Amino acid sequence: MSQYLNFYIKVPNEETYLPIGSFSRSNAVYRYGNKFAPYEAGTPITYDTPAQIREDIDYSIDEYKKDLEVLLGQHADIIKMNNSVEEKQEALHDIYCSQNEIKHEIEDLEYAKRYYSFIADIINSVEFDEKYDFNNYVYFGVEWCPDYNEEE
């Protein structure tokens, strides 16, 4: 069974939660957010949480980009090697597959970064509105799905 990291907006002056996202373990949004979210409970996302998560994602993206550069260097080395054409083709194919995997992971990380920017934008948009408590507006939790009439 897969776990999900769920996001909700709490309707002001009500005990109603509107779902705004649900992400499985295989998704970068889950992988980077789950360390901040409780299991089978909801917690408000603090003002600093999306920024910290985006910083973690940026670090990972930079590491993956370094890996891509290493693979590009290996590509040039393989071409210069004194091996058979078949061996070179196989090695180049392996590098090509690794590059594609890394590029897809970077795309997933970029999506997660945009999602956490979206969450930060929601929090920022209500920060100066008196009818909203921006510290108790956006909630998330692993395997947490509040009933729409649930009281905290």
mmCIF file of C-alpha atoms in Angstrom:
data_model
loop_
_atom_site.group_PDB
_atom_site.id
_atom_site.type_symbol
_atom_site.label_atom_id
_atom_site.label_comp_id
_atom_site.label_asym_id
_atom_site.label_seq_id
_atom_site.Cartn_x
_atom_site.Cartn_y
_atom_site.Cartn_z
ATOM 1 C CA MET A 1 0.000 0.000 0.000
ATOM 2 C CA SER A 2 1.339 3.383 -0.943
ATOM 3 C CA GLN A 3 1.373 6.281 1.458
ATOM 4 C CA TYR A 4 0.306 9.758 0.428
ATOM 5 C CA LEU A 5 1.287 13.219 1.556
ATOM 6 C CA ASN A 6 -1.929 15.240 1.502
ATOM 7 C CA PHE A 7 -2.336 19.013 1.458
ATOM 8 C CA TYR A 8 -5.418 20.980 2.533
ATOM 9 C CA ILE A 9 -6.529 24.556 2.975
ATOM 10 C CA LYS A 10 -8.507 25.193 6.134
ATOM 11 C CA VAL A 11 -11.574 27.327 5.486
ATOM 12 C CA PRO A 12 -11.497 30.324 7.869
ATOM 13 C CA ASN A 13 -13.929 30.210 10.793
ATOM 14 C CA GLU A 14 -14.986 26.678 9.876
ATOM 15 C CA GLU A 15 -13.702 23.198 10.463
ATOM 16 C CA THR A 16 -13.680 22.447 6.755
ATOM 17 C CA TYR A 17 -10.585 21.435 4.815
ATOM 18 C CA LEU A 18 -10.322 21.704 1.040
ATOM 19 C CA PRO A 19 -7.874 19.284 -0.628
ATOM 20 C CA ILE A 20 -5.211 20.925 -2.790
ATOM 21 C CA GLY A 21 -2.830 18.051 -3.431
ATOM 22 C CA SER A 22 -1.999 14.414 -2.764
ATOM 23 C CA PHE A 23 1.345 12.854 -3.609
ATOM 24 C CA SER A 24 2.582 9.252 -3.357
ATOM 25 C CA ARG A 25 5.959 8.143 -2.035
ATOM 26 C CA SER A 26 7.368 7.950 -5.541
ATOM 27 C CA ASN A 27 6.843 11.692 -6.025
ATOM 28 C CA ALA A 28 9.478 14.295 -5.104
ATOM 29 C CA VAL A 29 6.810 16.408 -3.346
ATOM 30 C CA TYR A 30 6.321 13.507 -0.918
ATOM 31 C CA ARG A 31 10.009 12.668 -0.569
ATOM 32 C CA TYR A 32 10.986 16.208 0.397
ATOM 33 C CA GLY A 33 7.900 17.122 2.436
ATOM 34 C CA ASN A 34 7.337 13.988 4.482
ATOM 35 C CA LYS A 35 10.065 14.803 7.002
ATOM 36 C CA PHE A 36 8.075 17.908 7.991
ATOM 37 C CA ALA A 37 4.631 16.280 7.981
ATOM 38 C CA PRO A 38 3.273 14.039 10.734
ATOM 39 C CA TYR A 39 1.952 10.547 10.089
ATOM 40 C CA GLU A 40 -1.855 10.123 10.284
ATOM 41 C CA ALA A 41 -2.240 13.663 11.554
ATOM 42 C CA GLY A 42 -2.334 17.107 10.046
ATOM 43 C CA THR A 43 -0.199 20.080 10.900
ATOM 44 C CA PRO A 44 -0.135 23.623 9.614
ATOM 45 C CA ILE A 45 2.664 24.392 7.218
ATOM 46 C CA THR A 46 4.730 27.116 8.804
ATOM 47 C CA TYR A 47 5.861 30.149 6.898
ATOM 48 C CA ASP A 48 9.429 28.819 6.622
ATOM 49 C CA THR A 49 8.665 25.207 5.673
ATOM 50 C CA PRO A 50 8.255 25.679 1.882
ATOM 51 C CA ALA A 51 11.462 27.730 1.757
ATOM 52 C CA GLN A 52 13.415 25.029 3.607
ATOM 53 C CA ILE A 53 12.037 22.316 1.327
ATOM 54 C CA ARG A 54 12.873 24.319 -1.805
ATOM 55 C CA GLU A 55 16.408 24.812 -0.460
ATOM 56 C CA ASP A 56 16.761 21.038 0.006
ATOM 57 C CA ILE A 57 15.459 20.462 -3.521
ATOM 58 C CA ASP A 58 17.866 23.033 -4.972
ATOM 59 C CA TYR A 59 20.759 21.217 -3.295
ATOM 60 C CA SER A 60 19.630 17.908 -4.845
ATOM 61 C CA ILE A 61 19.228 19.490 -8.281
ATOM 62 C CA ASP A 62 22.774 20.851 -8.069
ATOM 63 C CA GLU A 63 24.069 17.391 -7.130
ATOM 64 C CA TYR A 64 22.253 15.790 -10.072
ATOM 65 C CA LYS A 65 23.664 18.421 -12.426
ATOM 66 C CA LYS A 66 27.154 17.544 -11.197
ATOM 67 C CA ASP A 67 26.393 13.895 -11.939
ATOM 68 C CA LEU A 68 25.348 14.861 -15.468
ATOM 69 C CA GLU A 69 28.647 16.657 -16.009
ATOM 70 C CA VAL A 70 30.548 13.559 -14.858
ATOM 71 C CA LEU A 71 28.585 11.466 -17.355
ATOM 72 C CA LEU A 72 29.386 13.921 -20.130
ATOM 73 C CA GLY A 73 33.076 13.540 -19.283
ATOM 74 C CA GLN A 74 32.735 9.775 -19.402
ATOM 75 C CA HIS A 75 31.060 10.106 -22.793
ATOM 76 C CA ALA A 76 34.119 11.872 -24.182
ATOM 77 C CA ASP A 77 36.459 9.303 -22.604
ATOM 78 C CA ILE A 78 34.563 6.360 -24.092
ATOM 79 C CA ILE A 79 34.809 7.793 -27.588
ATOM 80 C CA LYS A 80 38.598 8.033 -27.196
ATOM 81 C CA MET A 81 38.983 4.460 -25.840
ATOM 82 C CA ASN A 82 40.625 1.755 -27.912
ATOM 83 C CA ASN A 83 37.698 -0.681 -27.673
ATOM 84 C CA SER A 84 35.492 -2.274 -30.280
ATOM 85 C CA VAL A 85 32.640 -0.268 -31.739
ATOM 86 C CA GLU A 86 30.141 -2.592 -30.060
ATOM 87 C CA GLU A 87 31.701 -2.034 -26.625
ATOM 88 C CA LYS A 88 31.702 1.713 -27.154
ATOM 89 C CA GLN A 89 28.070 1.647 -28.267
ATOM 90 C CA GLU A 90 27.057 -0.371 -25.212
ATOM 91 C CA ALA A 91 28.922 1.966 -22.849
ATOM 92 C CA LEU A 92 27.471 5.038 -24.561
ATOM 93 C CA HIS A 93 23.997 3.522 -24.347
ATOM 94 C CA ASP A 94 24.432 2.985 -20.595
ATOM 95 C CA ILE A 95 25.543 6.581 -20.157
ATOM 96 C CA TYR A 96 22.627 7.800 -22.269
ATOM 97 C CA CYS A 97 20.174 5.849 -20.084
ATOM 98 C CA SER A 98 21.748 7.230 -16.909
ATOM 99 C CA GLN A 99 21.574 10.767 -18.303
ATOM 100 C CA ASN A 100 17.880 10.317 -19.096
ATOM 101 C CA GLU A 101 17.154 9.019 -15.586
ATOM 102 C CA ILE A 102 18.922 12.011 -14.057
ATOM 103 C CA LYS A 103 17.117 14.447 -16.357
ATOM 104 C CA HIS A 104 13.758 12.932 -15.381
ATOM 105 C CA GLU A 105 14.664 13.184 -11.701
ATOM 106 C CA ILE A 106 15.596 16.842 -12.170
ATOM 107 C CA GLU A 107 12.226 17.419 -13.877
ATOM 108 C CA ASP A 108 10.456 15.790 -10.909
ATOM 109 C CA LEU A 109 12.435 17.955 -8.504
ATOM 110 C CA GLU A 110 11.607 21.093 -10.481
ATOM 111 C CA TYR A 111 7.907 20.170 -10.305
ATOM 112 C CA ALA A 112 8.166 19.651 -6.535
ATOM 113 C CA LYS A 113 9.926 22.990 -6.175
ATOM 114 C CA ARG A 114 7.120 24.706 -8.115
ATOM 115 C CA TYR A 115 4.501 22.995 -5.947
ATOM 116 C CA TYR A 116 6.159 24.225 -2.753
ATOM 117 C CA SER A 117 6.380 27.693 -4.311
ATOM 118 C CA PHE A 118 2.631 27.437 -4.904
ATOM 119 C CA ILE A 119 2.138 26.570 -1.210
ATOM 120 C CA ALA A 120 4.345 29.520 -0.194
ATOM 121 C CA ASP A 121 2.333 31.800 -2.500
ATOM 122 C CA ILE A 122 -0.892 30.720 -0.800
ATOM 123 C CA ILE A 123 0.564 31.445 2.629
ATOM 124 C CA ASN A 124 1.981 34.790 1.455
ATOM 125 C CA SER A 125 -1.324 35.831 -0.116
ATOM 126 C CA VAL A 126 -3.178 35.574 3.204
ATOM 127 C CA GLU A 127 -0.407 36.862 5.438
ATOM 128 C CA PHE A 128 -1.778 40.393 5.708
ATOM 129 C CA ASP A 129 -5.481 39.588 5.539
ATOM 130 C CA GLU A 130 -7.011 39.843 9.015
ATOM 131 C CA LYS A 131 -9.619 37.158 8.417
ATOM 132 C CA TYR A 132 -6.936 34.514 7.858
ATOM 133 C CA ASP A 133 -4.429 33.090 10.278
ATOM 134 C CA PHE A 134 -1.658 32.354 7.807
ATOM 135 C CA ASN A 135 0.071 30.091 10.358
ATOM 136 C CA ASN A 136 -3.007 27.847 10.450
ATOM 137 C CA TYR A 137 -4.183 28.027 6.860
ATOM 138 C CA VAL A 138 -2.416 25.346 4.802
ATOM 139 C CA TYR A 139 -2.165 21.885 6.389
ATOM 140 C CA PHE A 140 -0.451 18.686 5.396
ATOM 141 C CA GLY A 141 0.101 15.192 6.709
ATOM 142 C CA VAL A 142 1.121 11.706 5.632
ATOM 143 C CA GLU A 143 -1.934 9.459 5.352
ATOM 144 C CA TRP A 144 -4.065 12.259 6.831
ATOM 145 C CA CYS A 145 -7.458 12.915 5.292
ATOM 146 C CA PRO A 146 -9.609 15.076 7.582
ATOM 147 C CA ASP A 147 -13.317 14.632 7.576
ATOM 148 C CA TYR A 148 -14.889 17.818 6.323
ATOM 149 C CA ASN A 149 -16.609 18.243 9.690
ATOM 150 C CA GLU A 150 -13.646 17.174 11.808
ATOM 151 C CA GLU A 151 -12.771 19.369 14.752
ATOM 152 C CA GLU A 152 -9.154 19.905 15.685
#
